[in-house]
C-alpha positions as a LaTeX table, in Angstrom:
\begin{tabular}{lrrr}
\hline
Residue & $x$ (\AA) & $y$ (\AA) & $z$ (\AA) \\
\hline
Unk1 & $-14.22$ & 47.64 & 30.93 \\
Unk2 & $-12.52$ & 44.49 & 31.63 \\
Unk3 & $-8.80$ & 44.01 & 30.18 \\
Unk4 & $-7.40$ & 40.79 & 29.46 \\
Unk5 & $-3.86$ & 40.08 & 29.62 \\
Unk6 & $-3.35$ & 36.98 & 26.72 \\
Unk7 & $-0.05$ & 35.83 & 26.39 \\
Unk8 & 0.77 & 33.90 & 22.97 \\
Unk9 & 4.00 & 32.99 & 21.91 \\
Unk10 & 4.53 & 33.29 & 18.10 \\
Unk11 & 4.96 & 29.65 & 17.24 \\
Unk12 & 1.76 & 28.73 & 19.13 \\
Unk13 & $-1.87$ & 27.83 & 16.83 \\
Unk14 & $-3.83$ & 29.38 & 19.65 \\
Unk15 & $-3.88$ & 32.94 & 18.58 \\
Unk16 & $-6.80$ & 33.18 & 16.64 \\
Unk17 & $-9.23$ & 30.67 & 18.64 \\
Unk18 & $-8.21$ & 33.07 & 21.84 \\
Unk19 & $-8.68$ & 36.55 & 19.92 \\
Unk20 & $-11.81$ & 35.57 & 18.76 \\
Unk21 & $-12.88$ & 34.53 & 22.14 \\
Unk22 & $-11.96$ & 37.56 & 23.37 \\
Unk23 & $-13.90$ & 39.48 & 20.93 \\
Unk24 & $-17.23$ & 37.31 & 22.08 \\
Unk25 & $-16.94$ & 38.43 & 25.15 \\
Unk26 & $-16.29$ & 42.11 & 24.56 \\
Unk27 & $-13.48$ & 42.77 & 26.45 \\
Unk28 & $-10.42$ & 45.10 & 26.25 \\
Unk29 & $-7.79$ & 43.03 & 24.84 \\
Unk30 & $-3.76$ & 43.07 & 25.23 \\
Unk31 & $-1.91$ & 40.73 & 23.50 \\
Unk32 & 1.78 & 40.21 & 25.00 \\
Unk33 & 4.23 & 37.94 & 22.79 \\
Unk34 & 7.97 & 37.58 & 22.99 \\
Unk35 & 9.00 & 39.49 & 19.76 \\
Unk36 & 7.28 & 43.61 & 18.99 \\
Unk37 & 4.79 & 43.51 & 16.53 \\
Unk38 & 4.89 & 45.74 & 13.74 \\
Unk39 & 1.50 & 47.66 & 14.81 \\
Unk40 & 2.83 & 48.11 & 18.55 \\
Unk41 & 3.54 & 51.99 & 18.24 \\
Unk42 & 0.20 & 52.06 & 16.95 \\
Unk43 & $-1.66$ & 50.32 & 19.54 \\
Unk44 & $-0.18$ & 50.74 & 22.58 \\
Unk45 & $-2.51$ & 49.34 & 25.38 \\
Unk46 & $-3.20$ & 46.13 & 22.81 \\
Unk47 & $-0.08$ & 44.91 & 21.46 \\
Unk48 & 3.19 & 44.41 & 24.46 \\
Unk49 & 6.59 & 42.64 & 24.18 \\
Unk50 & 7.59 & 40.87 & 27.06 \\
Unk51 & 10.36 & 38.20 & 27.09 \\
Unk52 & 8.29 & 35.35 & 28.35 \\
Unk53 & 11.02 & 32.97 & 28.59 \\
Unk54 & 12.07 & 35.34 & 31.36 \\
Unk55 & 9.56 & 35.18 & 34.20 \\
Unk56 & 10.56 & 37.52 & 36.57 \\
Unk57 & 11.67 & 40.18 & 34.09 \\
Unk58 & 8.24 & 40.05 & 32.33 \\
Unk59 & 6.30 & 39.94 & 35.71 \\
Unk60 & 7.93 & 43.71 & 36.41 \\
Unk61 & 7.30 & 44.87 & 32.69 \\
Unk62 & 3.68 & 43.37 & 32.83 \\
Unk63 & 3.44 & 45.44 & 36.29 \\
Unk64 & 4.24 & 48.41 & 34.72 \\
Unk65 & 2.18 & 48.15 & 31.77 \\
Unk66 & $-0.38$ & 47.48 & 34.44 \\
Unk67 & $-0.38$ & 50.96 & 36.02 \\
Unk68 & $-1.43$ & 52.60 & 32.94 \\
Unk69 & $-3.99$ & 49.69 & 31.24 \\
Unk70 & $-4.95$ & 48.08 & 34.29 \\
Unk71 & $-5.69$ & 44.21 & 33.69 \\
Unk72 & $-8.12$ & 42.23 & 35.08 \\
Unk73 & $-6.82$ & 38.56 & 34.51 \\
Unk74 & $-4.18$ & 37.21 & 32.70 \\
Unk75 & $-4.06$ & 34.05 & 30.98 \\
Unk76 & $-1.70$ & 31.68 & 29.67 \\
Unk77 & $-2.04$ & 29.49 & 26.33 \\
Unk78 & 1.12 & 26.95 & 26.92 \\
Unk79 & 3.05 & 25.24 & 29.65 \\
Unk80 & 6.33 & 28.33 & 29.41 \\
Unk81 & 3.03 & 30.85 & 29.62 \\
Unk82 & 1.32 & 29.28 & 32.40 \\
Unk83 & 4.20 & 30.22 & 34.44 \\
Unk84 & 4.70 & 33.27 & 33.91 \\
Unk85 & 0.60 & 34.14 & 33.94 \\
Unk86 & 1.06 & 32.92 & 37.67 \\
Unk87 & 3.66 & 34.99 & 38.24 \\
Unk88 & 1.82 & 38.20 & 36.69 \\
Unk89 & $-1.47$ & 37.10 & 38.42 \\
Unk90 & 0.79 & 36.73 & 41.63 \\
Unk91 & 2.65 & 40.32 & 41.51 \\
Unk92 & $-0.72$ & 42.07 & 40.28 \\
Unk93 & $-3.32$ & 40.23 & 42.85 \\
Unk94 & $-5.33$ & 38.37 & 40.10 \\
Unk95 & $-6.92$ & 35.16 & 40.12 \\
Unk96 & $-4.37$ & 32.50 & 38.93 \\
Unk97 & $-2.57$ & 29.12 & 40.42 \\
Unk98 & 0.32 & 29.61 & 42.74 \\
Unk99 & 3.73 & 29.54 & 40.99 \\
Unk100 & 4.73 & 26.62 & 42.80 \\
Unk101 & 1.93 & 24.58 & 41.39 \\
Unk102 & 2.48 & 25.22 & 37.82 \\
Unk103 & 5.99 & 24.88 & 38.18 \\
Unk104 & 5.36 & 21.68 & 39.28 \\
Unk105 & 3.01 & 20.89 & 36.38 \\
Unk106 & 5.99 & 21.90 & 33.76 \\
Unk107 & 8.93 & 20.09 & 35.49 \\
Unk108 & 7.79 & 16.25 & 34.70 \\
Unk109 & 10.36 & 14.69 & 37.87 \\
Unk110 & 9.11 & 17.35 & 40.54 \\
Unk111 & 5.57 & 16.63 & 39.63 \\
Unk112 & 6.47 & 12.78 & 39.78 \\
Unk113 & 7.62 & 13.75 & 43.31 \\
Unk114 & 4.53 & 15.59 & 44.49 \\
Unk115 & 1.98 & 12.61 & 43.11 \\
Unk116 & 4.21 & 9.84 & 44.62 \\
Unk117 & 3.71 & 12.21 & 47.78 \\
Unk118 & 0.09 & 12.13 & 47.34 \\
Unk119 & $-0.11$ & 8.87 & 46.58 \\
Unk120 & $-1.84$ & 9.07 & 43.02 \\
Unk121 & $-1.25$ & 6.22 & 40.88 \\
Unk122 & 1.44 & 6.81 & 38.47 \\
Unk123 & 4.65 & 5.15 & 36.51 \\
Unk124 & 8.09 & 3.68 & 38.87 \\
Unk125 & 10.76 & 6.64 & 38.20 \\
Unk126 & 14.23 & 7.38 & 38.59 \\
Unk127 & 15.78 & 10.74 & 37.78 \\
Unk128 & 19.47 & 10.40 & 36.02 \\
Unk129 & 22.11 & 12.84 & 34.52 \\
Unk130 & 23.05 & 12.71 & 30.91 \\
Unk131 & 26.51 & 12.89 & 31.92 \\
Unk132 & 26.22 & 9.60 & 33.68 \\
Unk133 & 27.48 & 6.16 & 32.51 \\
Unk134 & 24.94 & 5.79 & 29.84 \\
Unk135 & 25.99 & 1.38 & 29.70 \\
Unk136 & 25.37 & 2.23 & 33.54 \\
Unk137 & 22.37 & 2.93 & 33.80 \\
Unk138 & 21.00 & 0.79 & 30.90 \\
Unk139 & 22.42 & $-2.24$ & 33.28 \\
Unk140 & 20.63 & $-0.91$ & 36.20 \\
Unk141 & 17.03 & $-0.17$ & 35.51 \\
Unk142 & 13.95 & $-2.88$ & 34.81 \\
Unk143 & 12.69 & $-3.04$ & 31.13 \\
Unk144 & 10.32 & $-2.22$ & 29.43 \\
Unk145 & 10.76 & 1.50 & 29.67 \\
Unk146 & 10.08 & 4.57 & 28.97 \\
Unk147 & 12.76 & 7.41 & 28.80 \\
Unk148 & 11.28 & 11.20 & 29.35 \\
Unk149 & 12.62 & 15.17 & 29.00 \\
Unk150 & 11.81 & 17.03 & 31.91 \\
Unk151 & 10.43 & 19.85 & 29.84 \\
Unk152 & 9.72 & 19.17 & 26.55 \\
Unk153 & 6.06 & 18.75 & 25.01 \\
Unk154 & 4.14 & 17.00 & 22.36 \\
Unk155 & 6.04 & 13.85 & 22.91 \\
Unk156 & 9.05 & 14.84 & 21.45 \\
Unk157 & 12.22 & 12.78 & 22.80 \\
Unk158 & 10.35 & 10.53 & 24.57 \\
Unk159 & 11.03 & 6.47 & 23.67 \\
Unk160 & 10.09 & 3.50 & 24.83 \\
Unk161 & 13.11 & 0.49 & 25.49 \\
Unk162 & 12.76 & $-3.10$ & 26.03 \\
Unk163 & 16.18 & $-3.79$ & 26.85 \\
Unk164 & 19.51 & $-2.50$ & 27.13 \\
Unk165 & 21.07 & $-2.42$ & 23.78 \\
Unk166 & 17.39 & $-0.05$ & 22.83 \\
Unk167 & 18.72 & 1.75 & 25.89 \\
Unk168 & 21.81 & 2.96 & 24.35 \\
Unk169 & 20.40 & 3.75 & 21.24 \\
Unk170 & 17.47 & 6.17 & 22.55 \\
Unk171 & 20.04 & 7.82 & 24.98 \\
Unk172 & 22.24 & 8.87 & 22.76 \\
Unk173 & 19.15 & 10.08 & 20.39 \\
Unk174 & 17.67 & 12.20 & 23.93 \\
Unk175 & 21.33 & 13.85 & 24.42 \\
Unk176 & 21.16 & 14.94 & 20.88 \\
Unk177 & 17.74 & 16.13 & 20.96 \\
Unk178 & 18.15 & 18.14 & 24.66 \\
Unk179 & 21.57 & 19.46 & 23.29 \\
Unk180 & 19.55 & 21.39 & 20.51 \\
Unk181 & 19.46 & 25.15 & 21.11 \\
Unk182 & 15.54 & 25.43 & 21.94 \\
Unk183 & 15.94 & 22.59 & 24.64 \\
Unk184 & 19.38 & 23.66 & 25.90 \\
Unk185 & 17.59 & 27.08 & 27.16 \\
Unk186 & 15.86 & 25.17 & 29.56 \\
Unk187 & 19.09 & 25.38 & 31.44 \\
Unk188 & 19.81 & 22.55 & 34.11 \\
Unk189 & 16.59 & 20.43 & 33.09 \\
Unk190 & 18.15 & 19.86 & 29.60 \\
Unk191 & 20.59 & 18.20 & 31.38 \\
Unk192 & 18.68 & 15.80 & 33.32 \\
Unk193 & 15.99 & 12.62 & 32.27 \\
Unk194 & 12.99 & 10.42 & 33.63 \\
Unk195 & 13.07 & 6.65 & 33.39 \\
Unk196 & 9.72 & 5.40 & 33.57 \\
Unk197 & 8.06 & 2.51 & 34.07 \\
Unk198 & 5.92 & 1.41 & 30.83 \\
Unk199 & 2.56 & 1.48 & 31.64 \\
Unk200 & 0.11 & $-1.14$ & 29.89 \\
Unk201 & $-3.49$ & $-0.28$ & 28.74 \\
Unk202 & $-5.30$ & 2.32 & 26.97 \\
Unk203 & $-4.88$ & 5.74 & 27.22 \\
Unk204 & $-7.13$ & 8.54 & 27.65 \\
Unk205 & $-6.77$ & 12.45 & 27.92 \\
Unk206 & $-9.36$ & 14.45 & 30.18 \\
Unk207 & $-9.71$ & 18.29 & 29.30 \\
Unk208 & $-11.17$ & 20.36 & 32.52 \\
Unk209 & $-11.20$ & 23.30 & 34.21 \\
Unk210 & $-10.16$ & 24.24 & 38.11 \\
Unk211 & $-12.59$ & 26.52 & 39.58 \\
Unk212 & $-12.06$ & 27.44 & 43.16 \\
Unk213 & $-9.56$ & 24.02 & 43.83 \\
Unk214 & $-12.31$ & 21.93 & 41.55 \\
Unk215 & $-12.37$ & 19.97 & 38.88 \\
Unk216 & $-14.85$ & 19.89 & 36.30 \\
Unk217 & $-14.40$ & 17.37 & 33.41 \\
Unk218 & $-14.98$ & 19.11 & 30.16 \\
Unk219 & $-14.47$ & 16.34 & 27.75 \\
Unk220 & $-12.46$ & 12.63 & 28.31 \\
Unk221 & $-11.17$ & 11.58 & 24.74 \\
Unk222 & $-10.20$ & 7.87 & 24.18 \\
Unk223 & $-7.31$ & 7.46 & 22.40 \\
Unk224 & $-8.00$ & 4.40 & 19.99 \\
Unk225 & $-4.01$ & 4.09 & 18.12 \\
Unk226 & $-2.18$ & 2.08 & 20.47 \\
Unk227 & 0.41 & 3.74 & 21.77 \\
Unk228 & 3.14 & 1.10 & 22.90 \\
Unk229 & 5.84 & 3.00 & 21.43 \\
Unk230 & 9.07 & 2.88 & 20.43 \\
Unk231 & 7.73 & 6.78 & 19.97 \\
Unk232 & 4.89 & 8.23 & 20.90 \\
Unk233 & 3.14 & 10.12 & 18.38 \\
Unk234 & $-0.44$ & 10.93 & 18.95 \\
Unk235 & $-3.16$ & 10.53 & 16.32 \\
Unk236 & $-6.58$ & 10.44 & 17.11 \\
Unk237 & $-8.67$ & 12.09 & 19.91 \\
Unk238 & $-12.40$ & 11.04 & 20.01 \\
Unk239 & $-14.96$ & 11.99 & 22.58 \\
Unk240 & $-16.98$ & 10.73 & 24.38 \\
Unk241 & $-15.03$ & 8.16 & 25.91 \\
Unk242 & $-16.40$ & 4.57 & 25.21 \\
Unk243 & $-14.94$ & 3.18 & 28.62 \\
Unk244 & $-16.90$ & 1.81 & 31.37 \\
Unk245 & $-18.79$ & 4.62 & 33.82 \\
Unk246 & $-16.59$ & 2.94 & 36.54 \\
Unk247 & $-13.57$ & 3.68 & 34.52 \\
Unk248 & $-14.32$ & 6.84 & 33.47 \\
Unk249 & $-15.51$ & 8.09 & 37.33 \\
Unk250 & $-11.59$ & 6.12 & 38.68 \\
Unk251 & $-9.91$ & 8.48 & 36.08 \\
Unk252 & $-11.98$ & 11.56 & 36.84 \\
Unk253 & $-10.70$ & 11.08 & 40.68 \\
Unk254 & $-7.15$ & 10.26 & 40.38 \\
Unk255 & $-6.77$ & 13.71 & 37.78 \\
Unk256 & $-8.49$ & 15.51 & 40.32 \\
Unk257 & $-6.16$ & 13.70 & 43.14 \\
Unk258 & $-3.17$ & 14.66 & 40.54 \\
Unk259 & $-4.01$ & 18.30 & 40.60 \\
Unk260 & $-5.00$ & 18.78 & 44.48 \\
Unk261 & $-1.60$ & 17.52 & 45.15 \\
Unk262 & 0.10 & 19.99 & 42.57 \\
Unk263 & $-1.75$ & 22.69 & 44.27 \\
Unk264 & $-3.15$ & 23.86 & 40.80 \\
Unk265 & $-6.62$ & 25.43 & 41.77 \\
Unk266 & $-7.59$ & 27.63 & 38.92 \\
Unk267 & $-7.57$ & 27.37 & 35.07 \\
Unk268 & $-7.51$ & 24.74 & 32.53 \\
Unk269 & $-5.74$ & 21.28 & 32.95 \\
Unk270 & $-4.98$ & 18.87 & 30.26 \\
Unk271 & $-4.29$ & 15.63 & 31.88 \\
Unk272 & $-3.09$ & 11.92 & 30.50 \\
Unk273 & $-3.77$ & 8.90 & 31.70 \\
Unk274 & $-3.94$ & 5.03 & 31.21 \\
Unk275 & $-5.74$ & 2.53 & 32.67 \\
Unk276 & $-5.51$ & $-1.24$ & 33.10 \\
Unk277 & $-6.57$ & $-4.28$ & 35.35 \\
Unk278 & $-5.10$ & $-2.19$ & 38.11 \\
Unk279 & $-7.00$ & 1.28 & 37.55 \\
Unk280 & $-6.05$ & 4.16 & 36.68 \\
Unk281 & $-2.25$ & 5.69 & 36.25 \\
Unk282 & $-1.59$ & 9.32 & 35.63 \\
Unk283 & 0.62 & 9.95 & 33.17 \\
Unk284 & 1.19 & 13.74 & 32.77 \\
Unk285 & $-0.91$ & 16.62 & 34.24 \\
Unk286 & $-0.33$ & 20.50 & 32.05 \\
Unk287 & $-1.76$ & 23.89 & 33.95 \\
Unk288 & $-2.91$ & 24.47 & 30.35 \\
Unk289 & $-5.67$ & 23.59 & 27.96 \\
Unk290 & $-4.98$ & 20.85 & 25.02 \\
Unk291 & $-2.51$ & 21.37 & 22.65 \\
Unk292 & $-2.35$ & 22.19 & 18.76 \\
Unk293 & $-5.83$ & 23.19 & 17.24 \\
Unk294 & $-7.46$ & 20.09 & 18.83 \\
Unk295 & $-9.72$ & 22.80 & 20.55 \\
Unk296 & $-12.07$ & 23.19 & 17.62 \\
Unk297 & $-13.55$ & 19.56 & 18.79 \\
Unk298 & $-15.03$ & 20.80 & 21.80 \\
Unk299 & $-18.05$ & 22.85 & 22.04 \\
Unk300 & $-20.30$ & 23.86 & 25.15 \\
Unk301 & $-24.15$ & 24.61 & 25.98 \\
Unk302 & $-26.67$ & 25.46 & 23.64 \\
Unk303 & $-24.86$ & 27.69 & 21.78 \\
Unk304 & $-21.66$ & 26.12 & 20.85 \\
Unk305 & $-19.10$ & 28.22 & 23.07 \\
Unk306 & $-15.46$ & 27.71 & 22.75 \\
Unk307 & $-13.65$ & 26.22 & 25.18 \\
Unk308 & $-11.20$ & 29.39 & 24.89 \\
Unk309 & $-14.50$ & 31.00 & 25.89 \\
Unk310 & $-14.54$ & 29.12 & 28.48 \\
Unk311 & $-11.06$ & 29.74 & 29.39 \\
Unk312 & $-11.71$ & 33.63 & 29.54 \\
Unk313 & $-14.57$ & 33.75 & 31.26 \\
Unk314 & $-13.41$ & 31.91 & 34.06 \\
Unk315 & $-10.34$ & 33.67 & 34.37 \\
Unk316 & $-12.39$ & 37.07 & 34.11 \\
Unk317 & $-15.28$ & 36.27 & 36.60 \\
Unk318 & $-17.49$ & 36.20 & 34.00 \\
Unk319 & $-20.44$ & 33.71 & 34.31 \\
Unk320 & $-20.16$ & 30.48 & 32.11 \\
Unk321 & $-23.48$ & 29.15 & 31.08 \\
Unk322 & $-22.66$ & 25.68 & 30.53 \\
Unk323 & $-19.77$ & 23.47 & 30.96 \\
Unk324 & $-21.43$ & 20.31 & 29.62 \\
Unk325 & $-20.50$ & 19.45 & 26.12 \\
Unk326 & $-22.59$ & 19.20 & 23.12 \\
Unk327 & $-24.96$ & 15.93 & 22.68 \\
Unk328 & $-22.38$ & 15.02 & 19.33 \\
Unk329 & $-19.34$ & 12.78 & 19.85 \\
Unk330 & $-16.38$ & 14.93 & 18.03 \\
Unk331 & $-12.67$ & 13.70 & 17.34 \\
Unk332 & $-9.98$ & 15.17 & 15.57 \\
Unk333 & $-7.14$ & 13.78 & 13.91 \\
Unk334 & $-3.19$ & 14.65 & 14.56 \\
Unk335 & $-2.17$ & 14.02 & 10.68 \\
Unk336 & 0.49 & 11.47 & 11.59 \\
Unk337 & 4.20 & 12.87 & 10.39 \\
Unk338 & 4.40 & 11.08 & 6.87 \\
Unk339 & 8.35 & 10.95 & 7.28 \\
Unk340 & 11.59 & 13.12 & 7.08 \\
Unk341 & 11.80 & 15.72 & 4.19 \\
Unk342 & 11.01 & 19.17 & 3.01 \\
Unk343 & 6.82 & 18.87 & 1.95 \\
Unk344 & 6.69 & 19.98 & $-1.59$ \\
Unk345 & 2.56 & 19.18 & $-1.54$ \\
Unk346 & $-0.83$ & 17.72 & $-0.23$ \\
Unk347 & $-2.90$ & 16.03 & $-2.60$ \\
Unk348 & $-6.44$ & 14.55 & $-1.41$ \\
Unk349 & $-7.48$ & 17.25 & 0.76 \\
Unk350 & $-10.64$ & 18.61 & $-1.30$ \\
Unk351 & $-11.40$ & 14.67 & $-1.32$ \\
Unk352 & $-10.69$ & 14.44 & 2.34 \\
Unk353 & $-12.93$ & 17.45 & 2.56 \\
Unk354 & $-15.84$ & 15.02 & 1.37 \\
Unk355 & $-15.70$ & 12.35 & 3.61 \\
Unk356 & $-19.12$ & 12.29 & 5.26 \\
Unk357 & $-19.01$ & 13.63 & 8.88 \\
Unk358 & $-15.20$ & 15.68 & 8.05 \\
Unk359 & $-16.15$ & 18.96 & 9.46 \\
Unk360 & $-12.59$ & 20.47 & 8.15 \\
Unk361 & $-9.02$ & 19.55 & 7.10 \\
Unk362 & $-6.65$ & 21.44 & 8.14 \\
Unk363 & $-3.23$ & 21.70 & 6.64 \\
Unk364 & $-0.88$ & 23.45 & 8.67 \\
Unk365 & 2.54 & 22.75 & 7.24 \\
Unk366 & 3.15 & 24.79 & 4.19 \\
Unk367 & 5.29 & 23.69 & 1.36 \\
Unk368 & 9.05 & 23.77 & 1.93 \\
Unk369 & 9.08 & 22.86 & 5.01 \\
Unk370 & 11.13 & 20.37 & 6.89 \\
Unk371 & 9.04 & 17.46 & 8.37 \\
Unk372 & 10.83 & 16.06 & 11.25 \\
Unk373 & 9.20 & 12.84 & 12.11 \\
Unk374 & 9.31 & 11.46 & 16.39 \\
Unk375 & 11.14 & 11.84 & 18.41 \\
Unk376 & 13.25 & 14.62 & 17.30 \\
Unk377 & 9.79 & 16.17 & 15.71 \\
Unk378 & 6.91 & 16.99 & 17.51 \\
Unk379 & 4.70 & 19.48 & 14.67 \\
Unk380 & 1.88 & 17.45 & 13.30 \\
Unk381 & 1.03 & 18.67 & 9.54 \\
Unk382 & $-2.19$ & 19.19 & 9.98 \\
Unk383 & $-5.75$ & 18.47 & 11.80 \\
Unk384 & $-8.54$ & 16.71 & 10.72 \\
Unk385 & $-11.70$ & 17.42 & 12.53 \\
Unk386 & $-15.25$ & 15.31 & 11.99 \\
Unk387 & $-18.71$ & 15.19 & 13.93 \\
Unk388 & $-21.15$ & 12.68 & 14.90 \\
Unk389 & $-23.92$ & 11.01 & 16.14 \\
Unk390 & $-21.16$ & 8.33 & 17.81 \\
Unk391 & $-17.72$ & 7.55 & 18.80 \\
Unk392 & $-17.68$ & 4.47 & 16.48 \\
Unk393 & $-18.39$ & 6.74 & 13.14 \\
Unk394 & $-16.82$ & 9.54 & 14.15 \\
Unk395 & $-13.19$ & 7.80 & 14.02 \\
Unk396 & $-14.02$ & 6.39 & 10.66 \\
Unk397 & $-14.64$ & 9.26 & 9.05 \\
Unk398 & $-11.16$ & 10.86 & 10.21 \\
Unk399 & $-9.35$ & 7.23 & 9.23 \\
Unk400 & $-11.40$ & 7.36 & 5.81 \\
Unk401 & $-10.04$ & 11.46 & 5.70 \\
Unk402 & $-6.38$ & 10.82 & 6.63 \\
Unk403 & $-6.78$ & 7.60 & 3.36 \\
Unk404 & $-7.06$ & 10.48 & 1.35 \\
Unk405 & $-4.37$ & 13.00 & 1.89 \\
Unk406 & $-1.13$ & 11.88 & 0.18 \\
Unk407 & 2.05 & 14.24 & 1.27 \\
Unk408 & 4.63 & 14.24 & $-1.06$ \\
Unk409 & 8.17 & 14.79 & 0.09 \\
Unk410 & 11.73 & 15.85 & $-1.01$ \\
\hline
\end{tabular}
């Protein structure tokens, strides 16, 4: 029997969408996370410990796990695990991206290099030190623009600045955030930032999957919040996409330009882009499917599969019997962070519950915890998920949802 090698960080949402997937498709299951779990001695060829922040380390301990449950594929749930799945799939001979390529994917200035390379559309950039004349630098670049960590996610630490005074005032928030202990790991990139150009227009995010060097589109969400900054905290995620078939087709070809030239040729991709008067611009490009538990939007074929399902068979050699979405547009909300302070409750969500076309509300953050909002923050409260016959009435229901939840603060 097939084994599956699924490697899930603690703080991630995925576990249970994967594990479930998993258990569609029948198939041995080991499930490797950074700290032992308490049913390890117990379950030896399901449950490993690997330190996944340590590549190399983990590639030799996933090799010798190997030799006694052999795996068939490996897979990867976030941008840290994609790494290290290519470096498993590498030393064990499974199918997976080279390391290169998803390296590339992580680090957001060397996959700025590669697509300037390649020439796919994308944002003016300059890399630059934190330890550099901050006053410097604000006198030397063009504004608007955006500043960028080379390795965080979700957003976090990355402002917009429309002149040089904002300039000084988001550096000195981005030194604070990257000198934190979780982004100071990252070593030498926690030491380093983009400056972007800001790119006008409206942005979209297209979820697909690399089979043999590929692309397939699985879904293209329009983002309808404006997202012009000062942060950029993501809301809503409908789909399908309500821009022109010309649009649409430009932005399918410069993702799949984005990841030929990042050599990424296997696996999920979660890509973001915006497009204007001038076409398309990629924004970002993850060896890794979308984020949070926006995955419940998406189902496949006449039967509803997953796109973890998806995910596993592919990376198992399993047949997949469909990769066109369902005939219903789908969205799901990113509960905006209501502001700074421990949560103490959430009224509304029964109500919110109601709201005709509201599939589920999810509350995520549980009471005492700190809400942190952007750009130090990046964990949304919750998800709101809805279903419909359109785009248009889909994104009302999850406005008319969100009007309901009230989060009270301490």
């Amino acid at each position: 029997m097939s084994r599956l090698l699924l490697l899930l960080p603690t703080t991630t949402y995925r576990t249970a969408a994967f594990v479930e997937a998993a258990r569609q498709l029948g198939v041995e299951l080991t499930v490797a996370s950074e700290k032992p779990n308490t049913f390890q001695s117990v379950n030896v060829g399901g449950l490993l410990t690997l330190p996944l922040n340590e590549p190399t380390r983990a590639g030799v301990e996933a090799e010798e796990f190997h030799r006694k449950y052999p795996i068939t594929a490996v897979v990867g749930v976030d941008d840290d695990t994609a790494v290290l799945a290519a470096v498993i799939a590498t030393r064990l001979g499974l199918k997976g991206n080279p390391l290169h390529a998803v390296q590339a994917a992580r680090d957001k200035h060397e996959q700025r290099q590669l697509l300037k390379e390649a020439g796919v559309p994308i944002p003016r950039f300059e890399l630059h030190m934190l330890a550099e004349s901050a006053s410097q630098v604000a006198d030397s670049i063009r504004y608007p623009s955006v500043l960028k960590p080379l390795r965080l996610s979700a957003s976090r630490g990355v402002m917009r600045v429309d002149d040089a005074t904002g300039f000084l005032a988001a550096h000195a928030r981005l030194a604070a955030i990257l000198a934190e202990p979780e982004a100071a790991a990252c070593g030498e990139p926690a030491l380093q930032f983009l400056v972007e150009e800001f790119i006008p227009g409206h942005e979209v995010a297209l979820e697909g999957l690399m089979v043999n060097g590929r692309l397939h589109t699985l879904a293209l969400f329009d983002k309808p919040d404006p997202l012009d900054g000062p942060f950029f905290e993501e809301t809503i995620y409908v789909t399908p996409s309500r821009g022109p078939a010309g649009v649409q087709a430009a932005i399918f070809d410069c993702a799949a330009g984005a990841a030929r030239a990042l050599g990424i040729s296997e696996g999920p991709v979660h890509a973001e882009l915006r497009y204007n008067e001038r076409g398309p611009w990629l924004i970002e490009l993850a060896a890794r499917p979308i984020g949070g538990r926006c995955s419940a939007v998406l189902r496949f074929g006449d039967h509803g599969v997953s796109l973890e399902e998806l995910i596993l068979r592919h990376a198992l050699g399993m047949p997949i019997p469909s990769m066109q979405r369902e005939r219903l547009a789908a969205g799901v909300m990113m509960i905006p962070i209501p502001g700074a302070g421990t949560l103490k409750e959430v009224r509304g969500v029964a109500e919110a519950k109601t709201v005709p076309l509201v599939e589920d509300v999810q509350i995520t953050a549980h009471a005492g915890e700190r809400l942190i909002p952007f750009p130090e923050g990046s964990r949304y409260p919750g998800f709101i998920f809805a279903r419909g016959e359109t785009p248009d009435v889909v994104e009302t229901a999850l406005r008319e949802a969100h009007r309901r939840l009230t989060f009270v603060l301490e």
